CSV table of C-alpha atoms and ligand atoms in Angstrom, one decimal:
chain,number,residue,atom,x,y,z
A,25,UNK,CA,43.2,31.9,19.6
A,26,UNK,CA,41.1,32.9,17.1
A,27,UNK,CA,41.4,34.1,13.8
A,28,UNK,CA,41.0,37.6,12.3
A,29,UNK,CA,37.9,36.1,10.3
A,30,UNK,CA,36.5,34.0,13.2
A,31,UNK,CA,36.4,36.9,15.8
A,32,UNK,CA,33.9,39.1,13.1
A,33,UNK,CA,31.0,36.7,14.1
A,34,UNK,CA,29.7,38.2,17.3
A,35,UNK,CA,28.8,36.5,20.3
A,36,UNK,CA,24.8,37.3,19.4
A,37,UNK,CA,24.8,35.6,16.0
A,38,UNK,CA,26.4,32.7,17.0
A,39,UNK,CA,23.5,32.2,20.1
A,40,UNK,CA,20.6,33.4,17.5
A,41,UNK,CA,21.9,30.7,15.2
A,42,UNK,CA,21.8,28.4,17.8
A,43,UNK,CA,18.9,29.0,19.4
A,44,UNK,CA,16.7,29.6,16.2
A,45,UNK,CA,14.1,27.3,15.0
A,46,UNK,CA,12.9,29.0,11.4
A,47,UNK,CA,16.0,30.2,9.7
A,48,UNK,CA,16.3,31.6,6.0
A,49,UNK,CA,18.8,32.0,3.8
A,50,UNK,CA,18.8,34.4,0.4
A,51,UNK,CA,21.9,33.8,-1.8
A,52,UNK,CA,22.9,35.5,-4.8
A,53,UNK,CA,26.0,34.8,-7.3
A,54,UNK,CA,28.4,35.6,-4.8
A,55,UNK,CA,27.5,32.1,-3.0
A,56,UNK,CA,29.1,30.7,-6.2
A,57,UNK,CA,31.9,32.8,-7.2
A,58,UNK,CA,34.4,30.7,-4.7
A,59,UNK,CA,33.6,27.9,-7.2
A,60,UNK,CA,34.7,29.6,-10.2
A,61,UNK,CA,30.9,31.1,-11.4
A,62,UNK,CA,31.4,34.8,-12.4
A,63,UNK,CA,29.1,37.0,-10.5
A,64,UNK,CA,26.6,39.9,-12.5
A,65,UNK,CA,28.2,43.0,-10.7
A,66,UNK,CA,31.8,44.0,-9.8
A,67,UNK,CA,35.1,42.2,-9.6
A,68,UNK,CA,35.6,43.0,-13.6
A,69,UNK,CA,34.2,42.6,-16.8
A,70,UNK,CA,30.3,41.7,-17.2
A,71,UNK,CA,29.9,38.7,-19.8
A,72,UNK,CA,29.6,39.5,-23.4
A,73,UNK,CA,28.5,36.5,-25.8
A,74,UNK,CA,29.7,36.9,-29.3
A,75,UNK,CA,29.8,40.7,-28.8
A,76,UNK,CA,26.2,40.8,-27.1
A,77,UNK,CA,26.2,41.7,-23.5
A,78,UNK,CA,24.5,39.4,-21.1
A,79,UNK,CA,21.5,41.5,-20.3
A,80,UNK,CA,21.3,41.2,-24.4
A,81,UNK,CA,21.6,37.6,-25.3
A,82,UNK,CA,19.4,37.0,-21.7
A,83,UNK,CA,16.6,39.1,-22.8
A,84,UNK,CA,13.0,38.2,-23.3
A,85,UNK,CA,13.3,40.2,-26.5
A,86,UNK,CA,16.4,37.6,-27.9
A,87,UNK,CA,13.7,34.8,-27.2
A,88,UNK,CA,11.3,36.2,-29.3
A,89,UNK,CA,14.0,37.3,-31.9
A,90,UNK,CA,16.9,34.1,-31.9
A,91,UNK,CA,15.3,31.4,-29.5
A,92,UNK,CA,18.7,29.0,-31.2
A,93,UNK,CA,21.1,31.9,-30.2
A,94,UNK,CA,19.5,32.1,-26.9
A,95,UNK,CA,19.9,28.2,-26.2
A,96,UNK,CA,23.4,28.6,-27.7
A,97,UNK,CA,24.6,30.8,-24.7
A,98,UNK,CA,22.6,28.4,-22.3
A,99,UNK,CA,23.9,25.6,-23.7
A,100,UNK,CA,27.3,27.0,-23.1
A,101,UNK,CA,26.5,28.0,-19.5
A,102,UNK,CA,26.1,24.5,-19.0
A,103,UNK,CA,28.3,22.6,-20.5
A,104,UNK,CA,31.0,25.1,-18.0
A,105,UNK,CA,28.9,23.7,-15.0
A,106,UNK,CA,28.5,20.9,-15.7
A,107,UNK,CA,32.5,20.7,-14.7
A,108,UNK,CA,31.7,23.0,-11.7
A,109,UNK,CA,31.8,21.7,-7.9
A,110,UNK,CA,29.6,23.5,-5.2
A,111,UNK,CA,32.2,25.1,-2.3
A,112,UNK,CA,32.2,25.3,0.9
A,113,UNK,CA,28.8,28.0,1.4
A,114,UNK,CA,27.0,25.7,-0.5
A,115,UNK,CA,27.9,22.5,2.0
A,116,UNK,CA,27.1,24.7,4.7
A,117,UNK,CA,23.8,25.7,3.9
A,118,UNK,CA,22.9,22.3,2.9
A,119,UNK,CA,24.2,21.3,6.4
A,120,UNK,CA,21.5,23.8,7.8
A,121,UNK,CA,18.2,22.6,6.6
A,122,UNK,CA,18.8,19.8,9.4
A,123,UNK,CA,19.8,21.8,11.9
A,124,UNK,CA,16.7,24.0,11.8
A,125,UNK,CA,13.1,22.4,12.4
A,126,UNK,CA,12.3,25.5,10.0
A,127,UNK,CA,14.4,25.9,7.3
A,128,UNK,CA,14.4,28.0,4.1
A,129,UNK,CA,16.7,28.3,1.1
A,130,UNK,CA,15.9,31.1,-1.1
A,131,UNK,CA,18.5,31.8,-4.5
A,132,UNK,CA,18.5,34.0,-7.2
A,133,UNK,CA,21.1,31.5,-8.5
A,134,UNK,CA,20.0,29.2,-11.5
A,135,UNK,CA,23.2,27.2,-12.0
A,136,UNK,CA,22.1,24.5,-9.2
A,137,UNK,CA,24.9,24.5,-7.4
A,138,UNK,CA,23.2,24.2,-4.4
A,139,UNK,CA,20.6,21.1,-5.4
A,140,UNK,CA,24.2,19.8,-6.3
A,141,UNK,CA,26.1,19.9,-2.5
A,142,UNK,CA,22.6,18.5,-1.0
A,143,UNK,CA,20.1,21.2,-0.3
A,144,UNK,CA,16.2,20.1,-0.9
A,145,UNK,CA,13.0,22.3,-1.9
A,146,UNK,CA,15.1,25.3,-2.8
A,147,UNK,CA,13.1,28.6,-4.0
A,148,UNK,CA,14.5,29.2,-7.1
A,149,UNK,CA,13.0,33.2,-7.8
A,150,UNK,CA,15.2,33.2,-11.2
A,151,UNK,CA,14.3,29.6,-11.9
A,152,UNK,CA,17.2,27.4,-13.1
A,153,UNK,CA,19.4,27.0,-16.5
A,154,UNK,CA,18.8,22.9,-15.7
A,155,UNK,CA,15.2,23.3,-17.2
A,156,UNK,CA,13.3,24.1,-20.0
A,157,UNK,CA,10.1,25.5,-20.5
A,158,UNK,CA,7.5,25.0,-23.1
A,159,UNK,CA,6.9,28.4,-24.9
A,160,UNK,CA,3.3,27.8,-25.5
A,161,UNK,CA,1.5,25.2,-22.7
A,162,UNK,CA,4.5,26.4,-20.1
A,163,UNK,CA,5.1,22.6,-19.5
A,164,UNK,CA,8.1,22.0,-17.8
A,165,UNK,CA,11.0,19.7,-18.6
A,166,UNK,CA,14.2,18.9,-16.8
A,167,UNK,CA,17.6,19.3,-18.7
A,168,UNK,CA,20.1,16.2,-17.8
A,169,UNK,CA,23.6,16.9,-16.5
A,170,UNK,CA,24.8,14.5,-19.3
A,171,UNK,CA,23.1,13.8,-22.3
A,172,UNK,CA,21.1,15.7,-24.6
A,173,UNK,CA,19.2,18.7,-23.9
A,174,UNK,CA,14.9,17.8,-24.9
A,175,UNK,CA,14.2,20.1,-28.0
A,176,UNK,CA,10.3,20.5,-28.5
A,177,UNK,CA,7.5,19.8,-25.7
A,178,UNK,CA,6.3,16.3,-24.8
A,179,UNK,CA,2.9,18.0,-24.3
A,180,UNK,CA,2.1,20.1,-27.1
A,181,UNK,CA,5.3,19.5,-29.4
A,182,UNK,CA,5.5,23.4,-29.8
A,183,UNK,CA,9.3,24.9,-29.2
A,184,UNK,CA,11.2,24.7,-25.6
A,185,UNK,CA,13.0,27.8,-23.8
A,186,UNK,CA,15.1,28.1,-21.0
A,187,UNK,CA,13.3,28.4,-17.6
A,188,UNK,CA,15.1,31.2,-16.4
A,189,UNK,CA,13.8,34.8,-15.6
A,190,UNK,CA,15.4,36.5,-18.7
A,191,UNK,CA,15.9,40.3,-18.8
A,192,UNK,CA,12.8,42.0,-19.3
A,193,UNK,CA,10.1,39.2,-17.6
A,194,UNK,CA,8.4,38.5,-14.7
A,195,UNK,CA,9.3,36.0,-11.9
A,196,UNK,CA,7.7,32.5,-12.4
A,197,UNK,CA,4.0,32.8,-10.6
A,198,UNK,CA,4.1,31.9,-7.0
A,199,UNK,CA,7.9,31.7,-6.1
A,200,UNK,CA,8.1,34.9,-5.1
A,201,UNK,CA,5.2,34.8,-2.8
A,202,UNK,CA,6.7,31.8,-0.9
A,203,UNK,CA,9.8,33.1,-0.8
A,204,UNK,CA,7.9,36.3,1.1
A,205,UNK,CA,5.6,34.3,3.3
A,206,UNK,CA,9.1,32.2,4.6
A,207,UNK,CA,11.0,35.6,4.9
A,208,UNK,CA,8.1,36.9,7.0
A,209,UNK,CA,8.4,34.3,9.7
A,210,UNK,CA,11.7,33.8,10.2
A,211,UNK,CA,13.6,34.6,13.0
A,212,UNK,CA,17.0,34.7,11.7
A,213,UNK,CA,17.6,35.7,7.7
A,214,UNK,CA,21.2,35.5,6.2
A,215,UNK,CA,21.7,37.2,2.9
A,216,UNK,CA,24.8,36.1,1.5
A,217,UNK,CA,26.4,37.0,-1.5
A,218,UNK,CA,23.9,39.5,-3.0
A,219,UNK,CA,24.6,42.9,-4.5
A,220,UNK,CA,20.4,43.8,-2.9
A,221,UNK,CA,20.2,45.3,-5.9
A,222,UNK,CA,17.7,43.3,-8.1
A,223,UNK,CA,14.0,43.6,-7.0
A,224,UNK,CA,11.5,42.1,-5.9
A,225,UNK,CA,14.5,39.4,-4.4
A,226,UNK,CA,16.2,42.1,-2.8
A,227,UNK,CA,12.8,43.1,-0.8
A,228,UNK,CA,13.0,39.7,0.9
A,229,UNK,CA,15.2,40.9,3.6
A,230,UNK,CA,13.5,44.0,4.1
A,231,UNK,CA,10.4,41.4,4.7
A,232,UNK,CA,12.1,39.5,7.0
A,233,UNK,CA,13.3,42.0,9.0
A,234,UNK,CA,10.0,44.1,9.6
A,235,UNK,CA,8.5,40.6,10.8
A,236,UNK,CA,11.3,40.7,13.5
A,237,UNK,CA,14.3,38.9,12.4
A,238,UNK,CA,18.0,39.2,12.7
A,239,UNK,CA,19.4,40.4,9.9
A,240,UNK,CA,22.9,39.3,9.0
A,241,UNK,CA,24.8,40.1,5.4
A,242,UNK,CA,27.9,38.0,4.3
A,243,UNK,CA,29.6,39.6,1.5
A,244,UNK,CA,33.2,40.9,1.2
A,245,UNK,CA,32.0,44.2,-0.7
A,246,UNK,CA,29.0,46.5,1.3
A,247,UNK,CA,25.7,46.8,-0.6
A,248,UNK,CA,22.7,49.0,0.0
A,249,UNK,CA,21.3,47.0,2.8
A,250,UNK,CA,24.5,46.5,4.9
A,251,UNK,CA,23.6,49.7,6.7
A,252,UNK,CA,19.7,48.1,7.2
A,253,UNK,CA,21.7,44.6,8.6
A,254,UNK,CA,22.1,43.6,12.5
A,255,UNK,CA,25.5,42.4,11.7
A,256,UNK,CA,27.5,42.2,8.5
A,257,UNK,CA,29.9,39.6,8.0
A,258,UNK,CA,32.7,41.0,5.5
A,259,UNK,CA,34.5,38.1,3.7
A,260,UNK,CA,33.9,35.3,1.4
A,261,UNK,CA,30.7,33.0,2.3
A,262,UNK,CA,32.6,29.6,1.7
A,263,UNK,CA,35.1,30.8,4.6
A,264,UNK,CA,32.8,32.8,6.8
A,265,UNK,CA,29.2,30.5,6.8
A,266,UNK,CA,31.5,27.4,8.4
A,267,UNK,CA,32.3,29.5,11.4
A,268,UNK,CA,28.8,30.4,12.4
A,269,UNK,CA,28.1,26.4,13.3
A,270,UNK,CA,29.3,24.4,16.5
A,271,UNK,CA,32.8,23.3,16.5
A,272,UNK,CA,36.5,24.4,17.6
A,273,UNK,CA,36.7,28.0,17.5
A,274,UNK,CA,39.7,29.1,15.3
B,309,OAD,P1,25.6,40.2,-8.3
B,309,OAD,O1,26.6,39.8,-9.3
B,309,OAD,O2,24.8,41.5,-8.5
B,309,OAD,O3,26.3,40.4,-6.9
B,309,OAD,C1,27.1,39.4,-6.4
B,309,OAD,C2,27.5,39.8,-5.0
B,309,OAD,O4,28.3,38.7,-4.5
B,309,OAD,C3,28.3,41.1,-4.9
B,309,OAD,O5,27.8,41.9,-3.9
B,309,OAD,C4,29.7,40.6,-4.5
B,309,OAD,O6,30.4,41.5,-3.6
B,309,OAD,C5,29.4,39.3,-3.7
B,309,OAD,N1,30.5,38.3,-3.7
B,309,OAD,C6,31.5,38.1,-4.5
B,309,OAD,N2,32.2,37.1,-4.1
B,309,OAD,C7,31.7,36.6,-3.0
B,309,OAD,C8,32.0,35.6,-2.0
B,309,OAD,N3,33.1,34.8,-2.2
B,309,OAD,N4,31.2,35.4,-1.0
B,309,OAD,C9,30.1,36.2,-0.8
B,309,OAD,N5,29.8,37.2,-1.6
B,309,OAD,C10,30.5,37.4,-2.7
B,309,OAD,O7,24.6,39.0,-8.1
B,309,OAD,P2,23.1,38.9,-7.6
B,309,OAD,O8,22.9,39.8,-6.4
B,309,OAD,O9,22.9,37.4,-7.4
B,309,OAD,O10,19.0,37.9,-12.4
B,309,OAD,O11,22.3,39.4,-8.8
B,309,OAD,C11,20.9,39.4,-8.8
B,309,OAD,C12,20.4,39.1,-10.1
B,309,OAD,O12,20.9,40.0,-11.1
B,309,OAD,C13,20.7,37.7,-10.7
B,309,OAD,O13,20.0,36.7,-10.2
B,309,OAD,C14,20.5,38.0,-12.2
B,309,OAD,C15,21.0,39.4,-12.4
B,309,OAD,O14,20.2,40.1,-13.2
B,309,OAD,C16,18.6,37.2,-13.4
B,309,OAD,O15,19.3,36.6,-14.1
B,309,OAD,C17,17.1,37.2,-13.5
C-alpha cells in the first residue's frame, strides 16, 4: 500500500524523472529547515541580531557602516553550522547529479549544506557564508570549517567581507546567467523549498518552464508559482524528494 505522502507524486513525474536527461534543481531555505536552519519567511519570528533585524545587520549599508558587527553575525551563523548535518533533501539531490547525464544544482542557500551531503559545482546565486571576499581587489578566500576565519586579503592586504549577497546588492557577476542558460534547457526543473518570492532567483522557473520543462514545486506551504507548476508536491522535501527515485513504493 502506499502512503498518504507517496500517492501525491503522480504517475507523470515519476516517468519524467526517469526518463529525463538535463534535470535542474532550485532550492531555497526550506531545503534546510528539516536540519534545524531557520528559513527567511513564515513558520514564526524573522531573526533579529542584538535588536537589528536581519535584513539590517545583512545590509550592504552595515558593511559600509560596521564591517566587525557584520562579521560578528556571520561568525555566529557559522559557528551554529558548523554543528549542522545536511538531511535527507540534501542526500537526495546529491544522489541526482549521477543519475542525470545533465544535471544542475541551483541554491539561494549560503550555509553549504549541500557541498556538505556530496553535491559538486553548485550555483550559489547568494554566494556562501563559507567565504570571504576582498572589499577592494574582490579576491576570494575560503573560510575553514575549523579554524580561524582569514582577516585581511592575501592579494592586496586591504579588509575581507563576507561573500554573500547582502541586502541592498547585486548578485555576484555571472551566476545568475548560468543559472538561466541551465534553467533554459532543462527538461525537468524542481523548485523546492522557495517562498518564489525573491527575484531575479525566482525567475528561474519561469525560465525553465517557457523553454519547455516540467515544472514541479515541493513545499508544504503554496507560493506564487504553485498555480504556474505542472505538479506541486505539498510536504517537507527531506520526506517527499526520496520518493520520486526507483525503489519500493511505500
Ligand atoms: P524563504 O524563507 O523565503 O522561504 C522558505 C520556503 O521554504 C517557504 O516557502 C516554506 O514554506 C518552505 N519550507 C519550509 N520548510 C520546508 C521543508 N521542510 N521542505 C520544503 N520547503 C519548506 O526562503 P528563500 O525562498 O530561500 O536572500 O528566500 C530567498 C532569499 O530571501 C534568500 O536566499 C535570502 C532572502 O532574502 C539573501 O540572503 C540574498
Amino acid at each position: 500500500m502506499q502512503s498518504a505522502l507517496a500517492s501525491q507524486v503522480p504517475a507523470e513525474l515519476r516517468e519524467r524523472f526517469n526518463a529525463a536527461r538535463n534535470v535542474l534543481v532550485l532550492t531555497g531555505a526550506g531545503v534546510s529547515a528539516e536540519s534545524g536552519v531557520p528559513t527567511f519567511r513564515g513558520g514564526g519570528n524573522s531573526a533579529v541580531w542584538k535588536g537589528m533585524p536581519f535584513d539590517e545587520i545583512s545590509s550592504a549599508r552595515m558593511v559600509e557602516r560596521d564591517l566587525p558587527a557584520v562579521w560578528e553575525w556571520f561568525d555566529y551563523r557559522r559557528g551554529i553550522l558548523q554543528e549542522i548535518a545536511p538531511n535527507a533533501a540534501h542526500v537526495a539531490i546529491a544522489r541526482w547529479q549521477h543519475k542525470f547525464s545533465g544535471f544542475s544544482l541551483v541554491t539561494q542557500n549560503v550555509d553549504g549544506l549541500h557541498q556538505k551531503a556530496g553535491s559538486r559545482e553548485v550555483i550559489e546565486v547568494h554566494g556562501s557564508i563559507w567565504r570571504a571576499r576582498c572589499i577592494a581587489c574582490h579576491e576570494r578566500v575560503g573560510i575553514p570549517e575549523h579554524g580561524s576565519r582569514p582577516l585581511d586579503c592575501n592579494n592586496c592586504g586591504d579588509r575581507l567581507r563576507p561573500d554573500v549577497v547582502l541586502f541592498g546588492e547585486m548578485l555576484p557577476e555571472g551566476a545568475f546567467e548560468l543559472a538561466a542558460d541551465k534553467a533554459s534547457e532543462c527538461e525537468l526543473c524542481l523548485v523546492v523549498g522557495t517562498s518564489a518570492l525573491v527575484y531575479p532567483a525566482a525567475s528561474l522557473p519561469e525560465i525553465a518552464r517557457a523553454g519547455g520543462a516540467y515544472l514541479c514545486e515541493v513545499n508544504p506551504e503554496r507560493t506564487p508559482l504553485s498555480d504556474f507548476c505542472d505538479v506541486v508536491l505539498t510536504g517537507k522535501a527531506g520526506e517527499l524528494l526520496p520518493l520520486l527515485e526507483d525503489g519500493p513504493r511505500l
